[in-house]
PDB file of C-alpha atoms and ligand atoms in Angstrom:
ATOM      1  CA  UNK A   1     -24.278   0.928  -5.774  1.00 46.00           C
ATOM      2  CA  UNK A   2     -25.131  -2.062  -7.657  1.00 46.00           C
ATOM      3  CA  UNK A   3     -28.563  -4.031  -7.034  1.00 43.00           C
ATOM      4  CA  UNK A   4     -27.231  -6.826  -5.737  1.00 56.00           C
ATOM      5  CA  UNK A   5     -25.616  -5.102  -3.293  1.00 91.00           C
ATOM      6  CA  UNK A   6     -28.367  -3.295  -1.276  1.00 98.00           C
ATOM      7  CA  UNK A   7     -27.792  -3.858   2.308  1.00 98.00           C
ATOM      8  CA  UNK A   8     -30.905  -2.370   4.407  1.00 98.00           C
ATOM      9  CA  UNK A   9     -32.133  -3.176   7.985  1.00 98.00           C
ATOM     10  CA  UNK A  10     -34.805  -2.689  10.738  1.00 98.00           C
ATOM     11  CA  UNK A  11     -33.496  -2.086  14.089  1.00 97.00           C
ATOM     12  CA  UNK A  12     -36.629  -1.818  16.521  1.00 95.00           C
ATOM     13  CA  UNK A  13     -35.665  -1.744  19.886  1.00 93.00           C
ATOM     14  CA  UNK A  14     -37.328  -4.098  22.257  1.00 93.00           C
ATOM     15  CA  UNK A  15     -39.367  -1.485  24.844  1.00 88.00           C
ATOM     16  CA  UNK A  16     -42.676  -1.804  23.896  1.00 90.00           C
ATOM     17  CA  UNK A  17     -45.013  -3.286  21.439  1.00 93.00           C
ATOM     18  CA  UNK A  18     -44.645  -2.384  17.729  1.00 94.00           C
ATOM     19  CA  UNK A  19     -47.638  -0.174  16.556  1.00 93.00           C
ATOM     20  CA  UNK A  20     -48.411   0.695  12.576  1.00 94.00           C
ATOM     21  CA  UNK A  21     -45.804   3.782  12.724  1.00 93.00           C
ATOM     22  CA  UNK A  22     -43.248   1.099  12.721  1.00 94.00           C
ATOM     23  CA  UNK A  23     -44.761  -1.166  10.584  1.00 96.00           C
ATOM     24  CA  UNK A  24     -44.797   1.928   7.821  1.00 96.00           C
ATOM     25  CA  UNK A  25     -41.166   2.463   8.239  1.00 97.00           C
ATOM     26  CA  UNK A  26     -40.151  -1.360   8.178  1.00 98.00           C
ATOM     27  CA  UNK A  27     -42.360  -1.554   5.090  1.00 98.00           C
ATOM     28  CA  UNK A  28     -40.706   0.920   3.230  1.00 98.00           C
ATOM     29  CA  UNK A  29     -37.449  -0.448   4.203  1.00 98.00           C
ATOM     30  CA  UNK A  30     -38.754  -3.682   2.639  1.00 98.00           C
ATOM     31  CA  UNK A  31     -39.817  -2.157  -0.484  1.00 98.00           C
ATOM     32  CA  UNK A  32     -36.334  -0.284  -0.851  1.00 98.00           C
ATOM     33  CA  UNK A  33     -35.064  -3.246  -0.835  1.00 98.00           C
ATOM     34  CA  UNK A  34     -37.237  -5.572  -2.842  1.00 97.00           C
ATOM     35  CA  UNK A  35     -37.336  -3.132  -5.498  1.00 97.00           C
ATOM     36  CA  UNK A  36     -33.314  -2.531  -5.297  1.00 97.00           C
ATOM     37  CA  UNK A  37     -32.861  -6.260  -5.937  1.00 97.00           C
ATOM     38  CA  UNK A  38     -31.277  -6.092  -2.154  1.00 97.00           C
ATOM     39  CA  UNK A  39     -32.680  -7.076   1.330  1.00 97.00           C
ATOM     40  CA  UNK A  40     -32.731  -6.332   4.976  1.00 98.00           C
ATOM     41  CA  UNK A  41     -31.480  -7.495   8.241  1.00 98.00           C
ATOM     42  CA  UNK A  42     -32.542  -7.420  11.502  1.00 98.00           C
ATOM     43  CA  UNK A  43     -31.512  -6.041  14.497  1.00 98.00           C
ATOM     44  CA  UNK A  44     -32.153  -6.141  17.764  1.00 97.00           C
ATOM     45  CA  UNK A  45     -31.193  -2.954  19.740  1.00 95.00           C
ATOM     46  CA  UNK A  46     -31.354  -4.205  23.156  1.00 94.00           C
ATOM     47  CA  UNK A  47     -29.239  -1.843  24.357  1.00 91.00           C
ATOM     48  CA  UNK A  48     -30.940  -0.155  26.735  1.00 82.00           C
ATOM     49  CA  UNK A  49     -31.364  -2.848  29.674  1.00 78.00           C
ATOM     50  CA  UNK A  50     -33.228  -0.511  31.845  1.00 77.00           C
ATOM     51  CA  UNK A  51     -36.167  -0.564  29.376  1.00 78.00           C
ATOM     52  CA  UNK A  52     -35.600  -3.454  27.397  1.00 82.00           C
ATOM     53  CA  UNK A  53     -37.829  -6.741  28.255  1.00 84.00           C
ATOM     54  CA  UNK A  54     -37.414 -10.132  26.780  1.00 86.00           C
ATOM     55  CA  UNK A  55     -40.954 -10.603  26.257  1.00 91.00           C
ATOM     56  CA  UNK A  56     -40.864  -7.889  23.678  1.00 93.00           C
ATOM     57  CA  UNK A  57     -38.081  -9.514  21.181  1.00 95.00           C
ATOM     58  CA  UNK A  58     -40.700 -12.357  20.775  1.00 95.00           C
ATOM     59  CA  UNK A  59     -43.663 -10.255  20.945  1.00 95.00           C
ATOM     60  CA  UNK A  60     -41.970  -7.838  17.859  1.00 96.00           C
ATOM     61  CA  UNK A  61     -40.235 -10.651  15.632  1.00 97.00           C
ATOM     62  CA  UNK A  62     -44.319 -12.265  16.115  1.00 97.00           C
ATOM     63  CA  UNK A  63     -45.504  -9.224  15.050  1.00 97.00           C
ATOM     64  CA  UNK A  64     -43.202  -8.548  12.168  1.00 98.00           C
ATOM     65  CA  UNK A  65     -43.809 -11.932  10.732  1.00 98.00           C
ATOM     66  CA  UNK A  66     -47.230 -11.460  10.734  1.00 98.00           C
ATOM     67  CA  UNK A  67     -47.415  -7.984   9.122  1.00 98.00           C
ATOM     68  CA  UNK A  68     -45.583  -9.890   6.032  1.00 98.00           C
ATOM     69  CA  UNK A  69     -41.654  -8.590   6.787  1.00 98.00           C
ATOM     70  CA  UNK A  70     -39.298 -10.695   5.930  1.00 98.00           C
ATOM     71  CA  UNK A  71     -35.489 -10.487   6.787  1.00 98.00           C
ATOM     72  CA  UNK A  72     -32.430 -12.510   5.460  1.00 97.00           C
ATOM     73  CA  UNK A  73     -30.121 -11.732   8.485  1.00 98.00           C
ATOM     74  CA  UNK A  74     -31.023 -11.845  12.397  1.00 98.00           C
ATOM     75  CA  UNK A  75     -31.137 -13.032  15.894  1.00 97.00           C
ATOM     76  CA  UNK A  76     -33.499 -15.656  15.039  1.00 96.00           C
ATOM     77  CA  UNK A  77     -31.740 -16.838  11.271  1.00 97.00           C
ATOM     78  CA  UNK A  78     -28.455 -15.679  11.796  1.00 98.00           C
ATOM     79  CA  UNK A  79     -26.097 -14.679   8.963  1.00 98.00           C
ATOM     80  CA  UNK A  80     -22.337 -13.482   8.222  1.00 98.00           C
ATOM     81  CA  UNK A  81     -22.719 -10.438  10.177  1.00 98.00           C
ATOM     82  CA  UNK A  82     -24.004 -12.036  13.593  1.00 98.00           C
ATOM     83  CA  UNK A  83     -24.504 -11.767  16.613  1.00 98.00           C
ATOM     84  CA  UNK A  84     -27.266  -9.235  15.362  1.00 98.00           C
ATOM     85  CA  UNK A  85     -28.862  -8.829  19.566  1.00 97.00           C
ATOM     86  CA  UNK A  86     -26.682  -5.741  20.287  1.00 97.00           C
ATOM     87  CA  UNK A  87     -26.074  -6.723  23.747  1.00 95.00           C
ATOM     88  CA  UNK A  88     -24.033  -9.447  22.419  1.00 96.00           C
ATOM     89  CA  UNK A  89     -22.061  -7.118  19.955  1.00 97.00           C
ATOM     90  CA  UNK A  90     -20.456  -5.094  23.018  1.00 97.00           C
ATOM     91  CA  UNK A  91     -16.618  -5.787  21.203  1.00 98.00           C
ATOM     92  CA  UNK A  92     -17.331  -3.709  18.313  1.00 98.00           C
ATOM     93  CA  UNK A  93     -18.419  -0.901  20.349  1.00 98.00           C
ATOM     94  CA  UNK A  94     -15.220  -0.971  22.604  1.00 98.00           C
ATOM     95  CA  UNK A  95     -13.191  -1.183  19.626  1.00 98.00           C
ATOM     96  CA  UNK A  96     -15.131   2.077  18.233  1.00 98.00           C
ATOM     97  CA  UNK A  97     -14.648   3.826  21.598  1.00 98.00           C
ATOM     98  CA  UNK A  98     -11.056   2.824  21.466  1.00 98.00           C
ATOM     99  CA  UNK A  99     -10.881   4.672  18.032  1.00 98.00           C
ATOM    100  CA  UNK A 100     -12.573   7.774  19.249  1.00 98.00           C
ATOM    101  CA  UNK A 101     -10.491   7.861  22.187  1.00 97.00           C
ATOM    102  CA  UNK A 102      -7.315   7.334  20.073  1.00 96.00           C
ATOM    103  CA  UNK A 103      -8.015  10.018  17.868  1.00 97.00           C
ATOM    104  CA  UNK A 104      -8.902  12.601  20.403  1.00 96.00           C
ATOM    105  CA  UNK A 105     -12.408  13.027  19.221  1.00 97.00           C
ATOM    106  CA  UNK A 106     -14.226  12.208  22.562  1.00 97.00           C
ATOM    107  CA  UNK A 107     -13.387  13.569  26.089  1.00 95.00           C
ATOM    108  CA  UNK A 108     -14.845  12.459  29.655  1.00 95.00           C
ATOM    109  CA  UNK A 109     -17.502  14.477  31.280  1.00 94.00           C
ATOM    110  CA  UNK A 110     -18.960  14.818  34.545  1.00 91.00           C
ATOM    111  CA  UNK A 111     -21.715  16.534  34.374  1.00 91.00           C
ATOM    112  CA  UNK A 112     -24.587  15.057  35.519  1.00 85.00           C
ATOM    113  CA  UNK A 113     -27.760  15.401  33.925  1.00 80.00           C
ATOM    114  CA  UNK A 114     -29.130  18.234  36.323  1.00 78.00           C
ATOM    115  CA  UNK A 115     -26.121  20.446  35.247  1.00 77.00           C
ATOM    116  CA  UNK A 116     -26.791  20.235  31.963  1.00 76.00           C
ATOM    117  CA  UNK A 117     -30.335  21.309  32.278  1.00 70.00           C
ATOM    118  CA  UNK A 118     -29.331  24.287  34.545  1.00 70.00           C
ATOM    119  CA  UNK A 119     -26.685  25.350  31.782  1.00 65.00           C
ATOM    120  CA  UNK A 120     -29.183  25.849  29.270  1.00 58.00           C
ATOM    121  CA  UNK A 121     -30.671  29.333  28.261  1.00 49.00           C
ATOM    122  CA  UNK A 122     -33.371  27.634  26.397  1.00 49.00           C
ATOM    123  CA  UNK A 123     -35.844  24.957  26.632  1.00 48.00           C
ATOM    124  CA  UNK A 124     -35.538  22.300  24.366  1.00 45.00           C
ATOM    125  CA  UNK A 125     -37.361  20.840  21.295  1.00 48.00           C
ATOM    126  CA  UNK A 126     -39.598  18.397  22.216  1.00 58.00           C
ATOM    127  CA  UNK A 127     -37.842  14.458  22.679  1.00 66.00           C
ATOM    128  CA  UNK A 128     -34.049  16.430  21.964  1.00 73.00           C
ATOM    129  CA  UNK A 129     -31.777  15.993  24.539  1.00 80.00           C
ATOM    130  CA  UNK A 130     -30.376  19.772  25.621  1.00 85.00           C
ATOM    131  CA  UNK A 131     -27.767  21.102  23.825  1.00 91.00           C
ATOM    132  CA  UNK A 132     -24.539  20.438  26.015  1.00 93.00           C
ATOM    133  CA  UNK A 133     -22.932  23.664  27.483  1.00 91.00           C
ATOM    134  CA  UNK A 134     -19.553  22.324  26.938  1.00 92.00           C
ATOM    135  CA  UNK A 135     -18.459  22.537  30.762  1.00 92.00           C
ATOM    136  CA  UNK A 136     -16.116  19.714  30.290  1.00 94.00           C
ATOM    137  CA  UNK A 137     -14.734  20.224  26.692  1.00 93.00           C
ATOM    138  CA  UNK A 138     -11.571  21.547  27.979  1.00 84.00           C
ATOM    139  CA  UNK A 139     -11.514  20.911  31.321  1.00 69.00           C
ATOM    140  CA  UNK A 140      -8.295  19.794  33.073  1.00 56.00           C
ATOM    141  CA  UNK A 141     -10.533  19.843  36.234  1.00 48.00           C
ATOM    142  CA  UNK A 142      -9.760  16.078  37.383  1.00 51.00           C
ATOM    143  CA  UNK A 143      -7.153  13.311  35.595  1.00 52.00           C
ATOM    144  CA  UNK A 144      -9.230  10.219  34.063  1.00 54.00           C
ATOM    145  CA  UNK A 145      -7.575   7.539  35.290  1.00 52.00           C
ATOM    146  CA  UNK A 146      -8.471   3.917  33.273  1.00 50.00           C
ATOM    147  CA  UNK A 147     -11.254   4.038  31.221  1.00 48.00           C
ATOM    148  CA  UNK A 148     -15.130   4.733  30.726  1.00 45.00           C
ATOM    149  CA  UNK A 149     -15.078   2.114  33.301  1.00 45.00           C
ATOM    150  CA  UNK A 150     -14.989   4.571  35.813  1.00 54.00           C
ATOM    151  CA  UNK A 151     -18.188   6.145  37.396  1.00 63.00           C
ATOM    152  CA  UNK A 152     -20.084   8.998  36.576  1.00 79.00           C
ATOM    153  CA  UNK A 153     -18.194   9.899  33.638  1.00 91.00           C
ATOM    154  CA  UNK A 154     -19.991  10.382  30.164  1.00 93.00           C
ATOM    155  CA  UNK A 155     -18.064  10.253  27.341  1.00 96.00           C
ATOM    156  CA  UNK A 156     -18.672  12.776  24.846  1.00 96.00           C
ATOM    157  CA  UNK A 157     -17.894  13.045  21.167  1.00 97.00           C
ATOM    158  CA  UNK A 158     -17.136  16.882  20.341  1.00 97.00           C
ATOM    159  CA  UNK A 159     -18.548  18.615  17.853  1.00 98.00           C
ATOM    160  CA  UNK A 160     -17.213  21.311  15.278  1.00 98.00           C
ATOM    161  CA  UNK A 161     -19.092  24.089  16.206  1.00 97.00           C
ATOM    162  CA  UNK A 162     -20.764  26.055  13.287  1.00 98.00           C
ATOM    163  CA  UNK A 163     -19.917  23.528  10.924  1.00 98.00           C
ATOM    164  CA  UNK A 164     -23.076  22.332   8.715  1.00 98.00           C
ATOM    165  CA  UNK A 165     -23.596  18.725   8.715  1.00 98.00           C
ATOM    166  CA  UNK A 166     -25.158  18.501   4.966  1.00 98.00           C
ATOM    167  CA  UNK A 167     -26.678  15.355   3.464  1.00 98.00           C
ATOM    168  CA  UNK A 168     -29.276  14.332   0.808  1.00 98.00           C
ATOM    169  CA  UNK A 169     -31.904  12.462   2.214  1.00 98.00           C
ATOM    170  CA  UNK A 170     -33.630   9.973  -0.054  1.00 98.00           C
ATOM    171  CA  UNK A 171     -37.165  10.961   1.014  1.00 96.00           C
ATOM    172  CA  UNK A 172     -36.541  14.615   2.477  1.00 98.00           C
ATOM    173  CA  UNK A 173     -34.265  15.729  -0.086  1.00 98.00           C
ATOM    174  CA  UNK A 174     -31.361  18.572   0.558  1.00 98.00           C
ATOM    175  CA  UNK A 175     -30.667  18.556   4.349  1.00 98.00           C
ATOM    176  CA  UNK A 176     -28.781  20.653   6.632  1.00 98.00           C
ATOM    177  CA  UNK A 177     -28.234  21.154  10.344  1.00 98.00           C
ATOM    178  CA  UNK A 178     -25.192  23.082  11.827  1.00 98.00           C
ATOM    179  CA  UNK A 179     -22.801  21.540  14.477  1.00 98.00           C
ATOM    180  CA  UNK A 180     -23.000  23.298  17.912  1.00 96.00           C
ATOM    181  CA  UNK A 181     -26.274  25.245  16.878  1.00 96.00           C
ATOM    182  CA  UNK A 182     -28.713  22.166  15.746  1.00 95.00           C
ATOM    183  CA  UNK A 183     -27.263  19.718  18.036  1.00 95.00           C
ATOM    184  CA  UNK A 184     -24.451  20.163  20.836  1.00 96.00           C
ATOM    185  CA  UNK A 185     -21.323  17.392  21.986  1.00 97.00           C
ATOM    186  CA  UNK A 186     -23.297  13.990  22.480  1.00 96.00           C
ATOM    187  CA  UNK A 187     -22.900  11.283  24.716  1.00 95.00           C
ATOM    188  CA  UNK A 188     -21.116   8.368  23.422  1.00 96.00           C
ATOM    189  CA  UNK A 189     -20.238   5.513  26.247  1.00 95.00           C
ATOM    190  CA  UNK A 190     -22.636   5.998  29.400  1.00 92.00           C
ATOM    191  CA  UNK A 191     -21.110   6.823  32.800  1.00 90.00           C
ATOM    192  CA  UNK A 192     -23.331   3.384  33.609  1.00 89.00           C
ATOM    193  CA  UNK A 193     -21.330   2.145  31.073  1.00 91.00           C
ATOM    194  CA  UNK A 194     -23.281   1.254  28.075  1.00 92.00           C
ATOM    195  CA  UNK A 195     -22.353   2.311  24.748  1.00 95.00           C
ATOM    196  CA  UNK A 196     -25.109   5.167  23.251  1.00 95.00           C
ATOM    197  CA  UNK A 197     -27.337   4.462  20.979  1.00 95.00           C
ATOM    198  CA  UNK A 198     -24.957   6.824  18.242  1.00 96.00           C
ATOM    199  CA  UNK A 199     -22.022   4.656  19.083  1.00 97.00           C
ATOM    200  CA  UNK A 200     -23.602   1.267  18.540  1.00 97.00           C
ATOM    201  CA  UNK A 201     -25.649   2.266  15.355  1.00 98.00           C
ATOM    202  CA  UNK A 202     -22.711   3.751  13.865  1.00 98.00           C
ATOM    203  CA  UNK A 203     -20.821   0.769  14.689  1.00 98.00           C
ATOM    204  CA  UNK A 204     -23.315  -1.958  13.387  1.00 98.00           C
ATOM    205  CA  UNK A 205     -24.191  -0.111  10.451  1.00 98.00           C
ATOM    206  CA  UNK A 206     -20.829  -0.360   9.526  1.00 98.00           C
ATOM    207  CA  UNK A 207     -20.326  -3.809  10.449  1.00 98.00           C
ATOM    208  CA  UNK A 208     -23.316  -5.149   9.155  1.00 98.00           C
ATOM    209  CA  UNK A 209     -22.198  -3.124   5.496  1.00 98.00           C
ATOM    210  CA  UNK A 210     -25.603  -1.691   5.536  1.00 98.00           C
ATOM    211  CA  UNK A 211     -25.957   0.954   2.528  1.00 98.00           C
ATOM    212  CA  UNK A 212     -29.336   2.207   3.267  1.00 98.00           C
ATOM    213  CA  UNK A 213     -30.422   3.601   6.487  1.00 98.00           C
ATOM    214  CA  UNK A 214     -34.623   3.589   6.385  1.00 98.00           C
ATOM    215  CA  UNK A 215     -36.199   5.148   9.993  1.00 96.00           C
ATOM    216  CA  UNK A 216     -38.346   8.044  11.194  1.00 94.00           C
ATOM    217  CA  UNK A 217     -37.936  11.468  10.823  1.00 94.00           C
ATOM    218  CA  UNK A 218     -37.737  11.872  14.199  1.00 92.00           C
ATOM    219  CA  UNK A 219     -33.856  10.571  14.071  1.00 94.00           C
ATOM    220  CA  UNK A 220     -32.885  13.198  11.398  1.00 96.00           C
ATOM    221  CA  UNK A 221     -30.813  15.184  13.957  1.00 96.00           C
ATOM    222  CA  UNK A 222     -29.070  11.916  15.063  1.00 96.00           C
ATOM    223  CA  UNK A 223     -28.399  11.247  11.504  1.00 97.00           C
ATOM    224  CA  UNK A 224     -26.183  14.325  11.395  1.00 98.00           C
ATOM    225  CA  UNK A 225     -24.431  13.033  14.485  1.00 97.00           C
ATOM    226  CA  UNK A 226     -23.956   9.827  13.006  1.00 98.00           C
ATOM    227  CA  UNK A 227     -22.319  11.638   9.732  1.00 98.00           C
ATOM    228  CA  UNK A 228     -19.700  13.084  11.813  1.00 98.00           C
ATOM    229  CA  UNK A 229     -19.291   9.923  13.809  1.00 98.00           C
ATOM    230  CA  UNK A 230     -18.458   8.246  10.229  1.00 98.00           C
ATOM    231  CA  UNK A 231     -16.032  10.783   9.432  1.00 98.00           C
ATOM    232  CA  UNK A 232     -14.206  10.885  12.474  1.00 98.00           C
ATOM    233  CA  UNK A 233     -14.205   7.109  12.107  1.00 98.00           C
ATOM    234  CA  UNK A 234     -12.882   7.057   8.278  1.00 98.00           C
ATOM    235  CA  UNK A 235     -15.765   4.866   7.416  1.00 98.00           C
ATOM    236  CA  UNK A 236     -17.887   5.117   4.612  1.00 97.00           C
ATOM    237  CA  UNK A 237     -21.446   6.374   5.310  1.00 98.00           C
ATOM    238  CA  UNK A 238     -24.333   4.817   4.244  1.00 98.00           C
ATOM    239  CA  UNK A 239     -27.088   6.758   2.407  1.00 98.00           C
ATOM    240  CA  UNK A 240     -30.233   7.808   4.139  1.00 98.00           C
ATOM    241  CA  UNK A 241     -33.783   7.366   3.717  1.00 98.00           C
ATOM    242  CA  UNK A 242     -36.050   9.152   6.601  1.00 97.00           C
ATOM    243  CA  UNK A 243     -40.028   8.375   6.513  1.00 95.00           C
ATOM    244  CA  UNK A 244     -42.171  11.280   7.738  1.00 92.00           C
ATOM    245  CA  UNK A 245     -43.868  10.480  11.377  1.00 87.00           C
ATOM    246  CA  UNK A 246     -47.312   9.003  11.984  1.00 83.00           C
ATOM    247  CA  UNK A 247     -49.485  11.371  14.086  1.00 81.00           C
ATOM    248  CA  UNK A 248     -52.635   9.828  16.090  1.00 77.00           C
ATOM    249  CA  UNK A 249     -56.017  11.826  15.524  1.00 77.00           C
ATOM    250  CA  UNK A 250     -54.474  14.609  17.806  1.00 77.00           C
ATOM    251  CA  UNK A 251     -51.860  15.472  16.094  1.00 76.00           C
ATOM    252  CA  UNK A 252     -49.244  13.262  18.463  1.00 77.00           C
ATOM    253  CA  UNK A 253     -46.289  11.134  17.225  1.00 75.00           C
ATOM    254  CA  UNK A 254     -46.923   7.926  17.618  1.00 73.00           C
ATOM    255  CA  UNK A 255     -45.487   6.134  20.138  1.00 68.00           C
ATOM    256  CA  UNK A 256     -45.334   2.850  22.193  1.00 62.00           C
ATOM    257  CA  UNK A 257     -47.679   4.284  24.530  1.00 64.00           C
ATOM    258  CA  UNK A 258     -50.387   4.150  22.373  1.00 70.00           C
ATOM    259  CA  UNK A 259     -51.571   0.409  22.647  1.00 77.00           C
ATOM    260  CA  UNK A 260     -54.657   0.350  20.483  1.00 75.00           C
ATOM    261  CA  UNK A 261     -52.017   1.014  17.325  1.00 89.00           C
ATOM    262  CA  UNK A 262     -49.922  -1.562  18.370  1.00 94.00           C
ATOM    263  CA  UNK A 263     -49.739  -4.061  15.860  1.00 96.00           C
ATOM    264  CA  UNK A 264     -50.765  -6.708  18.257  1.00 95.00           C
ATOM    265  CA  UNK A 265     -53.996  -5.356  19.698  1.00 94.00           C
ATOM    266  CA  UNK A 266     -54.968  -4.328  15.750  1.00 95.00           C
ATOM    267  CA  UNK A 267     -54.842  -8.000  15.211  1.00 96.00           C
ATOM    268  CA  UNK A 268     -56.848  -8.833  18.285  1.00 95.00           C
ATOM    269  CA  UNK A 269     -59.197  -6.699  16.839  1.00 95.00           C
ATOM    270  CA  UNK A 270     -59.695  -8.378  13.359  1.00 97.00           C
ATOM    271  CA  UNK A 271     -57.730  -6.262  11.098  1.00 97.00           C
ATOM    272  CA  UNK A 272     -55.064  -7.495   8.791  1.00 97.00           C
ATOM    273  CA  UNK A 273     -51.647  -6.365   7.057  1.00 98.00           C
ATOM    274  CA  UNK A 274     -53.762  -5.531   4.170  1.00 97.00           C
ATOM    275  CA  UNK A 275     -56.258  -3.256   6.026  1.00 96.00           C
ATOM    276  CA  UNK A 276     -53.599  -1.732   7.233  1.00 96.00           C
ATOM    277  CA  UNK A 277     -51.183  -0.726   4.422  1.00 96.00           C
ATOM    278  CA  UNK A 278     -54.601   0.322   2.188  1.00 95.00           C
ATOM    279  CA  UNK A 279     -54.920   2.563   5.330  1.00 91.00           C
ATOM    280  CA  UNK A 280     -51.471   4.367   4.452  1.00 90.00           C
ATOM    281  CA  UNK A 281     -53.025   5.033   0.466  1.00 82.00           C
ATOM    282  CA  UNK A 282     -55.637   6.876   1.859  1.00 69.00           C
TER     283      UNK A 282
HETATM  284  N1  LIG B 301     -33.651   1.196  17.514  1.00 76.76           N
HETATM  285  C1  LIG B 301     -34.057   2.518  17.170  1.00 76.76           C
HETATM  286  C2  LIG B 301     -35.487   2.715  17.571  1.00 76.76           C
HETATM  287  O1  LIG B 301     -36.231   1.755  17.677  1.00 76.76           O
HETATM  288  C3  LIG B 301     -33.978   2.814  15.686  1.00 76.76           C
HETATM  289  C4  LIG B 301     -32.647   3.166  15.317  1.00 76.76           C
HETATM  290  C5  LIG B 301     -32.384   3.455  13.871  1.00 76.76           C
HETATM  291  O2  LIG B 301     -33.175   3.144  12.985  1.00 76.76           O
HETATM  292  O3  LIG B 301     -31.310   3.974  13.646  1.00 76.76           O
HETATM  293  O4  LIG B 301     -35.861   3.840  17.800  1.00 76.76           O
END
């Protein structure tokens, strides 16, 4: 890849306020760029209407302006690669469905999410949505008629079981996770019809010619997903670039819950960008 071409992006997704765990990870993703001669959009992953509130996209573009971030693409500056609000993007992710439908790699399933739970033999890792049993892989239990239109009716992208998903990460190194085992068939249009989060980030990623993926750790497991989504899609992946969680004092991932690390009541409180990022040496 040649400087000039590094694509990266930050993709926070308007449910909460932004706390210093994301301000690490859109950092880095800064750097990476800066020192790559590249730079990064933004993205809006709005996706999620149930949880998403308006206030927020103000609140976290405020917030990301003041913690120094700076972005050449996005919903407020627009660029080549717009509309970058994902609930304005919804005709790339029918087109993408369309694919995966065409090419047999996703099937319709019924199963609500109480079955699913009752089909497993295991409890799940923590914040990992249960491996599916596979009740409707190859079921020829009821005709789909239409589309993902139609209610109650996940759509889910099937995995090759026992296959190992393998990628270098930039910051973890040598990874592995095996189809089936790690991670089970995921969901990729909603039976409330909304595309899933794999679908869309797929989809943008690709459309936005992103070639460096910066996030969390805790999306490493999507990541493989997302590698077979690619594939099945006969779309070049981009490379990846996971930063380790931050933990509060207890030992807990950080998360939007936790309002006196949210970038906005820091400020309140006197402290600056700088404070914070020496805070990260230490
Ligand atoms: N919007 C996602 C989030 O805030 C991040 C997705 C990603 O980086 O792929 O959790």
């Amino acid at each position: 890849m040649t400087a000039a071409h590094y694509r990266g992006r930050i993709a926070p997704s308007p449910t909460g306020l932004l706390h210093v765990g994301h301000a690490r990870t859109f950092w880095v993703a800064q750097e990476r760029a800066q020192a790559a001669g590249g730079a990064v959009v933004l993205r809006n992953e709005d996706l999620d209407s149930a949880r998403f509130k308006g206030e927020f996209v103000t609140a976290m573009i405020e917030d990301m302006h003041w913690f120094g971030l700076q972005w050449r693409e996005g919903p407020d500056v627009g660029g080549p690669f717009g509309p970058y609000t994902q609930s304005e993007r919804r005709n790339f992710y029918q087109a993408t469905f369309e694919k995966l439908r065409e090419g047999g790699w996703i099937y319709p399933c019924t199963c609500s999410r109480q079955d699913v739970l009752r089909a497993l033999q295991a409890p799940h890792a923590d914040g990992e949505e249960p491996i599916y049993p596979g009740t409707c892989r190859d079921s020829s239990k009821f005709e789909v008629q239409g589309s993902k239109l139609e209610k109650r009716i996940n759509w889910r992208f099937r995995v090759p079981d026992g296959e190992a998903v393998c990628f270098t990460d930039g910051g973890f190194g040598e990874l592995r996770f095996v189809a089936g085992k790690d991670f089970g068939d995921f969901v990729i249009w909603r039976h409330d019809d909304v595309p899933s989060y794999q679908l869309a980030v797929v989809t943008d990623d690709a459309a936005m010619q992103i070639t460096e993926v910066v996030r969390g750790a805790d999306l490493l497991l999507s990541t493989a997903r997302q590698l077979l989504l690619y594939r099945a899609l006969k779309l070049e992946p981009p490379a990846f670039y996971h930063c380790p969680l931050m933990l509060d004092e207890s030992g807990v991932r950080l998360a939007k819950r936790h309002d006196a690390l949210s970038l906005k009541s820091l400020r309140e409180r006197g402290t600056t960008p700088e404070m914070i990022r020496a805070s990260w040496k230490t």
